[in-house]
Tab-separated table of C-alpha atoms in Angstrom:
chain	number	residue	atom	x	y	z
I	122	UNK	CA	60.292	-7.593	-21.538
I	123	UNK	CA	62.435	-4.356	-22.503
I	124	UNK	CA	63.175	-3.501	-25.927
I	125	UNK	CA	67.139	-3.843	-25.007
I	126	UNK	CA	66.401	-7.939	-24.274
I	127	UNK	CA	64.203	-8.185	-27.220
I	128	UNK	CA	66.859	-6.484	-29.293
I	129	UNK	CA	69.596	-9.347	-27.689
I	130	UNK	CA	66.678	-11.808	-28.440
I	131	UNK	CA	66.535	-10.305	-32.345
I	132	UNK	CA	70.205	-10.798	-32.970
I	133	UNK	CA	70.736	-14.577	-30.829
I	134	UNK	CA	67.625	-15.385	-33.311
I	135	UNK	CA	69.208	-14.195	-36.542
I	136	UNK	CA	72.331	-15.533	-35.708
I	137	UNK	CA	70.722	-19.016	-35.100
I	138	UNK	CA	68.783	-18.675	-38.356
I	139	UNK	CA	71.972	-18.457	-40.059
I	140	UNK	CA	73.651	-21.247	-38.510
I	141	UNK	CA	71.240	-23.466	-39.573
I	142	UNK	CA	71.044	-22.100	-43.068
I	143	UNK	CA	75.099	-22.700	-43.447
I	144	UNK	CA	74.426	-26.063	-42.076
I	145	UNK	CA	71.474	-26.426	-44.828
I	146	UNK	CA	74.266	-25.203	-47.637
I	147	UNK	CA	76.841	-28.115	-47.478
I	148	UNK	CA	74.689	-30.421	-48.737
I	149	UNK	CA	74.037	-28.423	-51.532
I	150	UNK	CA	77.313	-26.999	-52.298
I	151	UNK	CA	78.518	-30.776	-52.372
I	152	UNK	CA	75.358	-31.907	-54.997
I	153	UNK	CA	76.961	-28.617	-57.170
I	154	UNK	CA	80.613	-30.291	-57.167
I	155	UNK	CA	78.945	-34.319	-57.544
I	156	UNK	CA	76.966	-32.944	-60.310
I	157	UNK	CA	79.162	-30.739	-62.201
I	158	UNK	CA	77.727	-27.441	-61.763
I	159	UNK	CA	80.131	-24.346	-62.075
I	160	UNK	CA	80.314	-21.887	-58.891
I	161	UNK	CA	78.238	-19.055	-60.773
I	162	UNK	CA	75.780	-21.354	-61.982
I	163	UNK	CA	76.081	-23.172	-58.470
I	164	UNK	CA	74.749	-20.221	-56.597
I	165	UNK	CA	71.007	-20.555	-57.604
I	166	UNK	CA	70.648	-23.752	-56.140
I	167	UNK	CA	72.929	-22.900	-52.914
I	168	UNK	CA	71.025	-19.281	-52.724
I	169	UNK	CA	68.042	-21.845	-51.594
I	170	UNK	CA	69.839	-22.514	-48.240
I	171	UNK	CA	71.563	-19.362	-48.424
I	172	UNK	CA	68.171	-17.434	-48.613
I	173	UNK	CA	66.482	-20.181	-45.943
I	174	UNK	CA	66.530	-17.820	-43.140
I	175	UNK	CA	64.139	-15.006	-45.065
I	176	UNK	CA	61.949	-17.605	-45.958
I	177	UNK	CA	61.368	-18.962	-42.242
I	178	UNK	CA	60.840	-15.069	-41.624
I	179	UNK	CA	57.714	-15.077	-44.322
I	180	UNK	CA	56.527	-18.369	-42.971
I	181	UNK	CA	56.682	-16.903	-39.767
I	182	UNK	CA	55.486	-13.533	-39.578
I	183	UNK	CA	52.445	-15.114	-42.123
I	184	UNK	CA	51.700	-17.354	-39.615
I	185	UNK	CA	51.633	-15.156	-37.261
I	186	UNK	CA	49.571	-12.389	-38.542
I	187	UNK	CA	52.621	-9.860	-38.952
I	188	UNK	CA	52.983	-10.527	-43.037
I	189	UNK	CA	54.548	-6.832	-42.904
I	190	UNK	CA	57.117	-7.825	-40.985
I	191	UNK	CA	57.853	-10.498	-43.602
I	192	UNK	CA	57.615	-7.736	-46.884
I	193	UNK	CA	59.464	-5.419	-45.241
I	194	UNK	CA	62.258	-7.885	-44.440
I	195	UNK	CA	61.984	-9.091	-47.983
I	196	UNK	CA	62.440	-6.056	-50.328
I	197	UNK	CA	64.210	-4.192	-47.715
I	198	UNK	CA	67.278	-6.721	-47.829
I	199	UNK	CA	67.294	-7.047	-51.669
I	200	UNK	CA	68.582	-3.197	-51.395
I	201	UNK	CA	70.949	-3.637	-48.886
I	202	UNK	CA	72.656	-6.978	-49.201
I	203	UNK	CA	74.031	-6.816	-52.849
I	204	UNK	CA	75.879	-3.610	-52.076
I	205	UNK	CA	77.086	-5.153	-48.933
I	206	UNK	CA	78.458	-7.921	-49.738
I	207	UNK	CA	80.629	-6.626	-52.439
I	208	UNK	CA	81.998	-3.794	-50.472
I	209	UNK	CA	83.297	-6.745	-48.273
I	210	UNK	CA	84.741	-8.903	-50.646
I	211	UNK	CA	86.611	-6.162	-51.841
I	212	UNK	CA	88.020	-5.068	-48.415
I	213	UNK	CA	88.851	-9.475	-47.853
I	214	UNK	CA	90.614	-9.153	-51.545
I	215	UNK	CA	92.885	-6.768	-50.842
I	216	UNK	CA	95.587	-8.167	-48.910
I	217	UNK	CA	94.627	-12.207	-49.845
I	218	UNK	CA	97.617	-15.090	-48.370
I	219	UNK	CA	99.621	-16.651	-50.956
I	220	UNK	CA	98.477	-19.633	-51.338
I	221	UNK	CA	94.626	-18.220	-51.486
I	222	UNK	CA	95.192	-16.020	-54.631
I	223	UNK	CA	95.697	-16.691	-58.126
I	224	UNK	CA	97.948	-15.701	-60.228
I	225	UNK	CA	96.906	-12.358	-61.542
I	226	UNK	CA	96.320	-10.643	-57.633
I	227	UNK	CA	98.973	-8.455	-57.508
I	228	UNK	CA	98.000	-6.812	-60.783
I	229	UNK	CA	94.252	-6.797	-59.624
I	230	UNK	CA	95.202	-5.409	-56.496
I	231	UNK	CA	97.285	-2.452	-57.963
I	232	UNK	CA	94.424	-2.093	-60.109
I	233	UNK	CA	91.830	-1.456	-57.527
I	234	UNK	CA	89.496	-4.394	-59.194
I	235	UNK	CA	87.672	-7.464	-57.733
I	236	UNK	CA	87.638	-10.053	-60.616
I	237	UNK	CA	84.531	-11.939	-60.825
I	238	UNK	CA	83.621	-14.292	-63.712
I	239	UNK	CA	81.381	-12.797	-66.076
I	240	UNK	CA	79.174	-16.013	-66.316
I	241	UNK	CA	77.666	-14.107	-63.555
I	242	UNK	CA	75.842	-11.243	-65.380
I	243	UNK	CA	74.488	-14.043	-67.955
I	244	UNK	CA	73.609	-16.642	-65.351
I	245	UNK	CA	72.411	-14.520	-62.193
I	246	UNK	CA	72.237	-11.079	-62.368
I	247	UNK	CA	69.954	-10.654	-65.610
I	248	UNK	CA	67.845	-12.799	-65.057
I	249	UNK	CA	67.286	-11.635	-61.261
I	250	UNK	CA	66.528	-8.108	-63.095
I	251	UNK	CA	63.738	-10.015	-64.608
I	252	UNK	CA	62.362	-11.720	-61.378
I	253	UNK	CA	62.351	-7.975	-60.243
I	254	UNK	CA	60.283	-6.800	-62.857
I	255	UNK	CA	57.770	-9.656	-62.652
I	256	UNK	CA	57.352	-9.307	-59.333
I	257	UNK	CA	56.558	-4.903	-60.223
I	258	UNK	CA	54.142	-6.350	-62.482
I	259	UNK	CA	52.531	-8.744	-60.589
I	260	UNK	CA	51.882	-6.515	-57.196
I	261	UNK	CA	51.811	-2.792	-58.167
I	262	UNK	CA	49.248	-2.284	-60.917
I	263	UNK	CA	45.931	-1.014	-59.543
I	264	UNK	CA	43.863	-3.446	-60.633
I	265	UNK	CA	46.052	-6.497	-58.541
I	266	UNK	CA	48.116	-4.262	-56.085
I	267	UNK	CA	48.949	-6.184	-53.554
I	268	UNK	CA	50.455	-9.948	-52.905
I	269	UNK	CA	48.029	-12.752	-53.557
I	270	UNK	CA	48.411	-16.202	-53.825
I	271	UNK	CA	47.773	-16.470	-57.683
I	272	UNK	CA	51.421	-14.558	-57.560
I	273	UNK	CA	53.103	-16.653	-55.115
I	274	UNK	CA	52.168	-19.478	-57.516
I	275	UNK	CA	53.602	-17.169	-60.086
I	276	UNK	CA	56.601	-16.693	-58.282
I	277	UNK	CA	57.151	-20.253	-57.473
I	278	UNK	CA	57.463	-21.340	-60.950
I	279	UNK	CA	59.465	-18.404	-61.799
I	280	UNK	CA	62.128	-19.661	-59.514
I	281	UNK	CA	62.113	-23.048	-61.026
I	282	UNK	CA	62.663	-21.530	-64.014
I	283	UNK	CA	65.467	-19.340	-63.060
I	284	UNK	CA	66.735	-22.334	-61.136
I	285	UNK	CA	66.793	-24.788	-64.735
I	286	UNK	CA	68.692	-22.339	-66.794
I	287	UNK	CA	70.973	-21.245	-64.535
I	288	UNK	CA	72.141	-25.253	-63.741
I	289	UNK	CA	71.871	-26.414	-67.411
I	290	UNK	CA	74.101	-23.023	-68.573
I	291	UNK	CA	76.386	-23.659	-65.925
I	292	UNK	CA	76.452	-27.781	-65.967
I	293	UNK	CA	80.252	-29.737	-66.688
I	294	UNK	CA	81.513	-32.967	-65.364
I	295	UNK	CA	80.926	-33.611	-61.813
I	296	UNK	CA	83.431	-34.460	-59.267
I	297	UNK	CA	83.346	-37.235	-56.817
I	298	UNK	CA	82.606	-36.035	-53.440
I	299	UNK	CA	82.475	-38.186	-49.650
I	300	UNK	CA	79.048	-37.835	-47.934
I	301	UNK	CA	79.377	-38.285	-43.890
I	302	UNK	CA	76.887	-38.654	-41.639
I	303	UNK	CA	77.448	-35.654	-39.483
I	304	UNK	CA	77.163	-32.976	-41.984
I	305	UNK	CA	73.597	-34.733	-42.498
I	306	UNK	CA	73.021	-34.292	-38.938
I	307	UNK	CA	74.058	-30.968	-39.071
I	308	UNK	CA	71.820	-29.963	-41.336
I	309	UNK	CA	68.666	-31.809	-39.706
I	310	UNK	CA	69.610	-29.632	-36.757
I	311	UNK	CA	70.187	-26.341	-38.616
I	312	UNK	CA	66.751	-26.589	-39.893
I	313	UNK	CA	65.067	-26.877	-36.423
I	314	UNK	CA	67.424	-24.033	-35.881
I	315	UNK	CA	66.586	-22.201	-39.057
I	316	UNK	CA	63.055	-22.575	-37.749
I	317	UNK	CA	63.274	-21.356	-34.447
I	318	UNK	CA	65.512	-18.092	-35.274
I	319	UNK	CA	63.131	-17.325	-37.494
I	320	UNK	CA	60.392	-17.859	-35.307
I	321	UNK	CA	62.252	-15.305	-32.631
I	322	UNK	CA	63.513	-12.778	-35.167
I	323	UNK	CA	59.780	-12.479	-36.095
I	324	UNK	CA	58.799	-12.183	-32.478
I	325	UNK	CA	61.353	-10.103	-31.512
I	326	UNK	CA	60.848	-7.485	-33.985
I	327	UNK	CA	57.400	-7.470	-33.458
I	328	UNK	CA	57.800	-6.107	-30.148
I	329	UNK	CA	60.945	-3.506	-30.932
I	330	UNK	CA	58.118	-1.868	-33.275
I	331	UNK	CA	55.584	-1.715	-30.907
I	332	UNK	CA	57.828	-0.032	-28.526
I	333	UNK	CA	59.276	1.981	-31.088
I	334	UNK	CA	55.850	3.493	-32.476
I	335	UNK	CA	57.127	2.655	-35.652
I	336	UNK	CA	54.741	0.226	-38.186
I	337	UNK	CA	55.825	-3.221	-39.025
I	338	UNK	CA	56.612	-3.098	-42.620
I	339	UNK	CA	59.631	-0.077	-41.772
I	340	UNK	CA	60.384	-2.055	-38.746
I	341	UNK	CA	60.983	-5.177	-41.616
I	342	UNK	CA	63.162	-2.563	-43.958
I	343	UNK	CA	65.477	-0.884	-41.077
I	344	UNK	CA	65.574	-4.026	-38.210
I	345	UNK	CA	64.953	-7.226	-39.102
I	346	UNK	CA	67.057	-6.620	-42.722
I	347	UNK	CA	70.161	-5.189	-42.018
I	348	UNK	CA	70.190	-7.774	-39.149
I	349	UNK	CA	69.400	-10.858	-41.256
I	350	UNK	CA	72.575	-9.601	-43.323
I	351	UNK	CA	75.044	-9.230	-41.217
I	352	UNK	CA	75.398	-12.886	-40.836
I	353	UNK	CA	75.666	-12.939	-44.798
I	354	UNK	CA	78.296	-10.368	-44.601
I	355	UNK	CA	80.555	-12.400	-42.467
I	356	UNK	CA	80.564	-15.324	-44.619
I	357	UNK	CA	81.141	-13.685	-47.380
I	358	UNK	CA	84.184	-12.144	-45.777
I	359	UNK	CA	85.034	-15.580	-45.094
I	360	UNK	CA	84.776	-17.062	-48.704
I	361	UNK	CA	86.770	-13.754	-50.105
I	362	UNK	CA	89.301	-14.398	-47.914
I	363	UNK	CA	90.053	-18.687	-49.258
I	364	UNK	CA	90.184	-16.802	-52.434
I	365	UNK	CA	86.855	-18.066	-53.929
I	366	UNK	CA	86.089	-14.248	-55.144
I	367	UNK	CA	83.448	-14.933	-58.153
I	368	UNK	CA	81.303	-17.646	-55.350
I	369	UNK	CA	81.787	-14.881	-52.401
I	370	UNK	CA	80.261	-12.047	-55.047
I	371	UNK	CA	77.805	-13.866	-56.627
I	372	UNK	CA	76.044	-16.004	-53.787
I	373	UNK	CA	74.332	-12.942	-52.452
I	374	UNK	CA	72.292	-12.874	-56.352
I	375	UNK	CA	70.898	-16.387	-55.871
I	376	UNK	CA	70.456	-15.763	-52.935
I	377	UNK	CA	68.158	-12.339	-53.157
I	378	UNK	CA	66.431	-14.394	-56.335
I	379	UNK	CA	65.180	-17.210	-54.209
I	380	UNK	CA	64.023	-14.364	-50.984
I	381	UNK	CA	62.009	-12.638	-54.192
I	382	UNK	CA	60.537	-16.037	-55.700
I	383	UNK	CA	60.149	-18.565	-52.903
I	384	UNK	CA	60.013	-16.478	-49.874
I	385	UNK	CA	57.386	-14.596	-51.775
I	386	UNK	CA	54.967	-17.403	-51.512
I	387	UNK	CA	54.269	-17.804	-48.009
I	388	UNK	CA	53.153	-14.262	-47.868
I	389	UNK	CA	51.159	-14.228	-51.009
I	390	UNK	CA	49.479	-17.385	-49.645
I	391	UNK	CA	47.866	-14.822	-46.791
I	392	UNK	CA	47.304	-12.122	-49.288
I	393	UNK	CA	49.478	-8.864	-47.946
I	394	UNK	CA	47.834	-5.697	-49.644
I	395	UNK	CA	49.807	-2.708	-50.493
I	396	UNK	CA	49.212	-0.412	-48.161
I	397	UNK	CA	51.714	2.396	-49.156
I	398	UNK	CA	52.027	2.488	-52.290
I	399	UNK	CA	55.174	5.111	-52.430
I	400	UNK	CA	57.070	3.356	-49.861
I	401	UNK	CA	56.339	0.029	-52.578
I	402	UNK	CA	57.259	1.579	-54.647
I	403	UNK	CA	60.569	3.041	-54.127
I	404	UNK	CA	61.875	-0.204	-52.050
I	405	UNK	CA	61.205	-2.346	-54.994
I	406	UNK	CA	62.585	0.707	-57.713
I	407	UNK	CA	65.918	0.427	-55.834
I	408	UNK	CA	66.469	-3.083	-55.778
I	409	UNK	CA	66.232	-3.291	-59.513
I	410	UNK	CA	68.590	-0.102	-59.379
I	411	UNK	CA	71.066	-1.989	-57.526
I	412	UNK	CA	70.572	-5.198	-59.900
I	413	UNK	CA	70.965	-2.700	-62.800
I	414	UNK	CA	74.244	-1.600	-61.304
I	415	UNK	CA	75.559	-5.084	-60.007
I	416	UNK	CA	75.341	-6.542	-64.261
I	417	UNK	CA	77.040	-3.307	-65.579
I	418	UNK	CA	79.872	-3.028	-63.071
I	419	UNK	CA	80.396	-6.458	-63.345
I	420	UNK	CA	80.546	-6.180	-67.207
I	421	UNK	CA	82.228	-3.115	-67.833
I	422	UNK	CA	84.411	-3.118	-64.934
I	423	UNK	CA	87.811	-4.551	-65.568
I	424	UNK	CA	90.247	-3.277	-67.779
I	425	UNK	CA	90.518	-4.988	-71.264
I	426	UNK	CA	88.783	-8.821	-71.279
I	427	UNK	CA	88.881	-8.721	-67.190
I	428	UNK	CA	85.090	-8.137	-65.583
I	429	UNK	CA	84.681	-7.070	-62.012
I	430	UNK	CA	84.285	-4.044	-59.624
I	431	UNK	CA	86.686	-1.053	-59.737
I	432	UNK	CA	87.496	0.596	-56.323
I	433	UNK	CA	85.108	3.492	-57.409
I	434	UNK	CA	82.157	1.100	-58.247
I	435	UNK	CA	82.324	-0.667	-55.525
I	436	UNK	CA	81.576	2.912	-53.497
I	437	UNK	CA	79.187	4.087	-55.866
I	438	UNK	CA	76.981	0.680	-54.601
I	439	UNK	CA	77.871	1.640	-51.057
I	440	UNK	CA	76.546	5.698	-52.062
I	441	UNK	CA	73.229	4.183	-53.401
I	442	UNK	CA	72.395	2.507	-49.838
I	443	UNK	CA	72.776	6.009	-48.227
I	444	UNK	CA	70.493	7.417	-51.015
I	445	UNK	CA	68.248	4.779	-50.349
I	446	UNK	CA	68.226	5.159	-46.849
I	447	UNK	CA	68.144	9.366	-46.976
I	448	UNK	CA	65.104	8.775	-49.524
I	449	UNK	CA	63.349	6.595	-47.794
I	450	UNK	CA	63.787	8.499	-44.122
I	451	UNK	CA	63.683	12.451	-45.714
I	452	UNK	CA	60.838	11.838	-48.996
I	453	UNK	CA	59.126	8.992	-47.805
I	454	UNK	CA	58.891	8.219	-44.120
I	455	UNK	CA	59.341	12.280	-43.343
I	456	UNK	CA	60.098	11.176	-40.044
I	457	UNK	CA	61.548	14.609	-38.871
I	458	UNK	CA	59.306	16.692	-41.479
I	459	UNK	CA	55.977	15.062	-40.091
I	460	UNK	CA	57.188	15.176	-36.069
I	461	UNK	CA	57.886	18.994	-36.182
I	462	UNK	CA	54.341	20.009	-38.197
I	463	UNK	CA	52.761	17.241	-35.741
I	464	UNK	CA	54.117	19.587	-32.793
I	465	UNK	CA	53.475	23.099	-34.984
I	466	UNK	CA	49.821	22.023	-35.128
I	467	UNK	CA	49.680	20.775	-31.746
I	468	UNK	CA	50.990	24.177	-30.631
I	469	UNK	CA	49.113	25.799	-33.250
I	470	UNK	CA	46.053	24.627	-31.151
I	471	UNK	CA	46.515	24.876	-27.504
I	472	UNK	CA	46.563	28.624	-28.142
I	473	UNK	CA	43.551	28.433	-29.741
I	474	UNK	CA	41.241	30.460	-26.883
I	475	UNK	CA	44.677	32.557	-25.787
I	476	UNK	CA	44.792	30.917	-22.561
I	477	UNK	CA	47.945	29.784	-20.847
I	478	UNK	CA	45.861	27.245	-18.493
I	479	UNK	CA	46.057	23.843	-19.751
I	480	UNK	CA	42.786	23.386	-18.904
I	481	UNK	CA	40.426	20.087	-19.941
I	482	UNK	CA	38.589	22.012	-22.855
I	483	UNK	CA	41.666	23.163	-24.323
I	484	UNK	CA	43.036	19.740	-24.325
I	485	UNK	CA	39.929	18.086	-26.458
I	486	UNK	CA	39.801	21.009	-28.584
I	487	UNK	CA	43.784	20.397	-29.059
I	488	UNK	CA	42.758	16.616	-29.781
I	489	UNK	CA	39.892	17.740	-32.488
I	490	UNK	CA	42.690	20.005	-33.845
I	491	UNK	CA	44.667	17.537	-35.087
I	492	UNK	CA	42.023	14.720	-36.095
I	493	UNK	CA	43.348	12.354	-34.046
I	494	UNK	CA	41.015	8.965	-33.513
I	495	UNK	CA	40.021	7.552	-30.201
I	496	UNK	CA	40.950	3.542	-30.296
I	497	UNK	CA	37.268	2.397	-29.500
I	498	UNK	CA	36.605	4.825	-33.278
């Protein structure tokens, strides 16, 4: 099978993923309204579904035998997403219908800012800051580098945690809501969908790498990430747009909490070591970065008593994915530094005797040059 068809295969699979997790969310979004919990404080508990599809990932590329796939997948989104999704709910805010936008737009709009309740920083983003952190402590130190189950436990109970004061802060008087028998259906069938994208998007990648030369865990960062968020974008341009600005901002935090708490588990169940600890290292650096900058924009953002994103905040998130991305591809990776001294030395060493025949010798004393390993080594 081509790596074009397992690249259609990759996105059909995400897609699907996605599908089922929406499906998963109504349920939950309606148990947030029946139980009185407010739309910040709401998006822990929907961030479950909402973060269903990079769980199946975990549980699929642990089970497997691709966990890389998985870790990649997992940190490499928690950079991406946040920035993502506000850059398009402020490009849905802009020009909102009438009857979609509250009473304060206009001014907002003039203003270049995308109100968002401030709940948010409280509720979400600080203590997802801390779930980064834990998660630093837990898998870089030398002495425990590396995920193990001990930390998926860890993790686990972390959520739970994060989950209970995030619903008790956030809890009021519920509303009375009608439960039909469809959207129950629904979401039986989104999670054999859920299961199967995930299954496919695990698979799929798998085999894009292997074409690519490339190794799993960057093939998790640069494929199977941006993919799984695309689907995430386009919802969230569809919540911006009913007007429901603070719920399309904030989802993506419970969201990324739950893919660094209980998506961590199914990968620390197989124990995934840390195999470079630089590119660890600056993945998980940047997502708290981003965290960092998602609380104090949010905070400091609007003029007076409003909170939110100014027009220039929103691209300075945008500017730290292309740092991210130019870090990880120029300091890291060295994917164009380490190609050209590959080809220096190989050079370098079929001139070794001052022959111009590409003769057998030359070849293995080329090969010998540049310590390369025969498979059967």
């Amino acid at each position: 099978m081509s790596t074009w068809l397992w690249a259609l295969v990759l996105i059909a699979a995400v897609w699907a993923a996605h599908w089922g997790a929406e499906h998963l969310a109504k349920p939950l979004k309606k148990l947030r309204k029946q139980w009185g919990f407010s739309v910040a404080a709401g998006g822990a508990l929907v961030g479950l579904a909402a973060a269903s599809p990079e769980i199946g990932i975990n549980v699929a590329s642990s089970i497997t035998g691709v966990a890389d796939i998985g870790l990649g997948a997992m940190f490499g989104s928690n950079v991406i997403a946040i920035p993502f999704m506000v850059i398009t709910a402020y490009i849905a805010t802009r020009h909102l219908k009438k009857e979609n936008a509250d009473k304060n737009h206009e001014q907002h709009v003039k203003e270049h800012l995308v109100k968002v309740d401030p709940t948010a920083v409280t509720v979400q983003a600080i203590p997802y800051l801390v779930i980064v952190a834990i998660v630093a402590i837990l898998t870089v130190p030398a002495q425990w580098r590396g995920l193990q189950p001990i930390d998926g436990w860890i993790m686990l109970g972390v959520y739970i945690v994060y989950l209970a004061q995030a619903l008790m802060r956030g809890k009021g008087e519920g509303e009375k809501v009608e439960w039909k028998k469809k959207e129950i259906y629904l979401a039986v069938a989104g999670l054999a969908a859920l299961g199967l994208g995930a299954f496919f998007t695990v698979k799929a990648t798998e085999n894009i790498v292997s074409a690519l030369g490339i190794s799993k865990i960057v093939g998790g960062l640069f494929i199977t990430a941006p993919m799984a968020a695309l689907p995430e974008v386009f919802a969230t341009w569809s919540v911006a747009r009913t007007g429901q600005i603070t719920s399309a901002v904030t989802s993506v935090i419970g969201d990324h909490a739950v893919t660094l708490t209980v998506a961590f588990l199914p990968l620390a169940l197989v124990t995934v070591p840390v195999e470079d600890l630089t590119l660890y290292v600056t993945v998980l650096s940047f997502a708290g970065l981003v965290g960092i900058l998602y609380a104090a924009f949010i905070h400091w953002g609007g003029p007076g008593k409003e909170h939110g994103f100014n027009r220039w905040q929103v691209f300075a998130l945008g500017a730290v994915v292309l740092v991210y991305v130019g870090v990880m591809l120029f300091a890291v990776l060295q994917v164009f530094s380490r190609s050209s001294d590959e080809g220096a030395k190989y050079n370098e060493a079929l001139k070794l005797d001052k022959n111009d025949y590409f003769e057998d010798g030359k070849f293995y004393r080329a090969v010998a040059k540049l310590d390369y390993k025969y498979a059967g080594d």
